[in-house]
Short mmCIF file of C-alpha atoms in Angstrom, two decimals:
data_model
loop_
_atom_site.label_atom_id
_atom_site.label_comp_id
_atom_site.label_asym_id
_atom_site.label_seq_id
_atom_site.Cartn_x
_atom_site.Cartn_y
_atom_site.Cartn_z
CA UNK A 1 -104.96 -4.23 -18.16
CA UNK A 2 -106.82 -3.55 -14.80
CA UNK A 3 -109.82 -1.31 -14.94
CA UNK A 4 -111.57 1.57 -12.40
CA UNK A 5 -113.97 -1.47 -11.73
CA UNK A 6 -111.21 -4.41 -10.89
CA UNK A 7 -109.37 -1.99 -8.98
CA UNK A 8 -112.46 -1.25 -6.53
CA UNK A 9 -113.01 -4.36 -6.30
CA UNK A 10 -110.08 -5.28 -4.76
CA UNK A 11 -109.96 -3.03 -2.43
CA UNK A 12 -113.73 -3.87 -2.09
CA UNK A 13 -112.79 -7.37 -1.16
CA UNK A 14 -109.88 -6.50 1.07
CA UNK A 15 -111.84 -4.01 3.23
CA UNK A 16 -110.96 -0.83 2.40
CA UNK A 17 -112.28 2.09 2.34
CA UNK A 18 -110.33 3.64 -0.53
CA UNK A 19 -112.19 3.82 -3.63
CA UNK A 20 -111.36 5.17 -7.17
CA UNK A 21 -113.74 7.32 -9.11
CA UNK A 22 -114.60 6.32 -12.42
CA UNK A 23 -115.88 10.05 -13.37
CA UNK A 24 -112.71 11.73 -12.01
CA UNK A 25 -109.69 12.11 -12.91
CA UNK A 26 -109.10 8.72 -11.31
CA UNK A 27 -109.24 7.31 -15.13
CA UNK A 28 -105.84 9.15 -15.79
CA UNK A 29 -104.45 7.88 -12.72
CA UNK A 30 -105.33 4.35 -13.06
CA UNK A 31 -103.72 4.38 -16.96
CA UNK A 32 -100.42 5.90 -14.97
CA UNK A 33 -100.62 3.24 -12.58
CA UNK A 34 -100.72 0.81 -15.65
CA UNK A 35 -97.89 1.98 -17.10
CA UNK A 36 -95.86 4.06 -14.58
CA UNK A 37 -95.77 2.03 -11.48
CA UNK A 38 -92.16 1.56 -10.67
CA UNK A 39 -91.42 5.61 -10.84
CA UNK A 40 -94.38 6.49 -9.24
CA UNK A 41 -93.68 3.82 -6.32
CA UNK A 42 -89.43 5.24 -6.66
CA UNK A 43 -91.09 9.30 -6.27
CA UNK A 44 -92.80 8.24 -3.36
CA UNK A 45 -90.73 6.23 -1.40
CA UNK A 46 -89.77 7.63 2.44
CA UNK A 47 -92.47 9.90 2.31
CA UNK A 48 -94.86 8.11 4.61
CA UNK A 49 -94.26 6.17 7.42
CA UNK A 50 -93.17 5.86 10.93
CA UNK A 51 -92.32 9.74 11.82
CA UNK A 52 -93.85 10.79 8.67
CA UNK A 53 -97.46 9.92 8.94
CA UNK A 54 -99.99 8.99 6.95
CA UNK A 55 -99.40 8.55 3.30
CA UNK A 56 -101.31 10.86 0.56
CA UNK A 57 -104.14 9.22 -1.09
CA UNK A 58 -101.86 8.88 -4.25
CA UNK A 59 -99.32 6.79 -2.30
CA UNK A 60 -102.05 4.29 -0.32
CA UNK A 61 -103.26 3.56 -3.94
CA UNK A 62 -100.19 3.24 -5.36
CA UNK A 63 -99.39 0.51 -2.78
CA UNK A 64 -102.70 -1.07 -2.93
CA UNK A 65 -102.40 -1.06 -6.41
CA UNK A 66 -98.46 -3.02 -6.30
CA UNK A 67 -100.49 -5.47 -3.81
CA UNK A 68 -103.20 -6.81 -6.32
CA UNK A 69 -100.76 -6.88 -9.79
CA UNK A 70 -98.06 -8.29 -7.51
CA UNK A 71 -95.90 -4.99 -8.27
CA UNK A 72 -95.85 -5.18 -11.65
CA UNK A 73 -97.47 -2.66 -14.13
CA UNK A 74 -98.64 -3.99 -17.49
CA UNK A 75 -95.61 -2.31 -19.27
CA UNK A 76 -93.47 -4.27 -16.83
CA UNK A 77 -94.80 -8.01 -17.89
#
């Protein structure tokens, strides 16, 4: 299981900007990413991208987040 911390780290380390909160809400949404991954990546897929813009700040960290567990949420392994 990936924590608020690990998770900022990344993206820390990779350059970005994006950051989770660790007195925010954020908490909930890094347990969903834990164990809802795959339908949260299925709800959001085709809305962002070429012709569509930017993605929302839920769907960059859902992608960031597939990037550093490989895809996989810890229900998934």
């Amino acid at each position: 299981m990936h924590s608020v911390r690990d998770f900022n780290a990344y993206l820390e380390q990779s350059g970005d900007r994006l950051t989770l909160d660790p007195a925010s809400a954020d908490l909930l949404l890094m347990a969903l990413l834990e164990t809802k991954l795959a339908e949260m990546d299925a709800a959001l897929e085709g809305r962002a991208g070429r012709g569509r813009g930017r993605g929302t700040r839920l769907h960059q960290i859902v992608r960031r987040y597939q990037k550093m567990t490989g895809g996989q949420s810890a229900a998934e392994t």
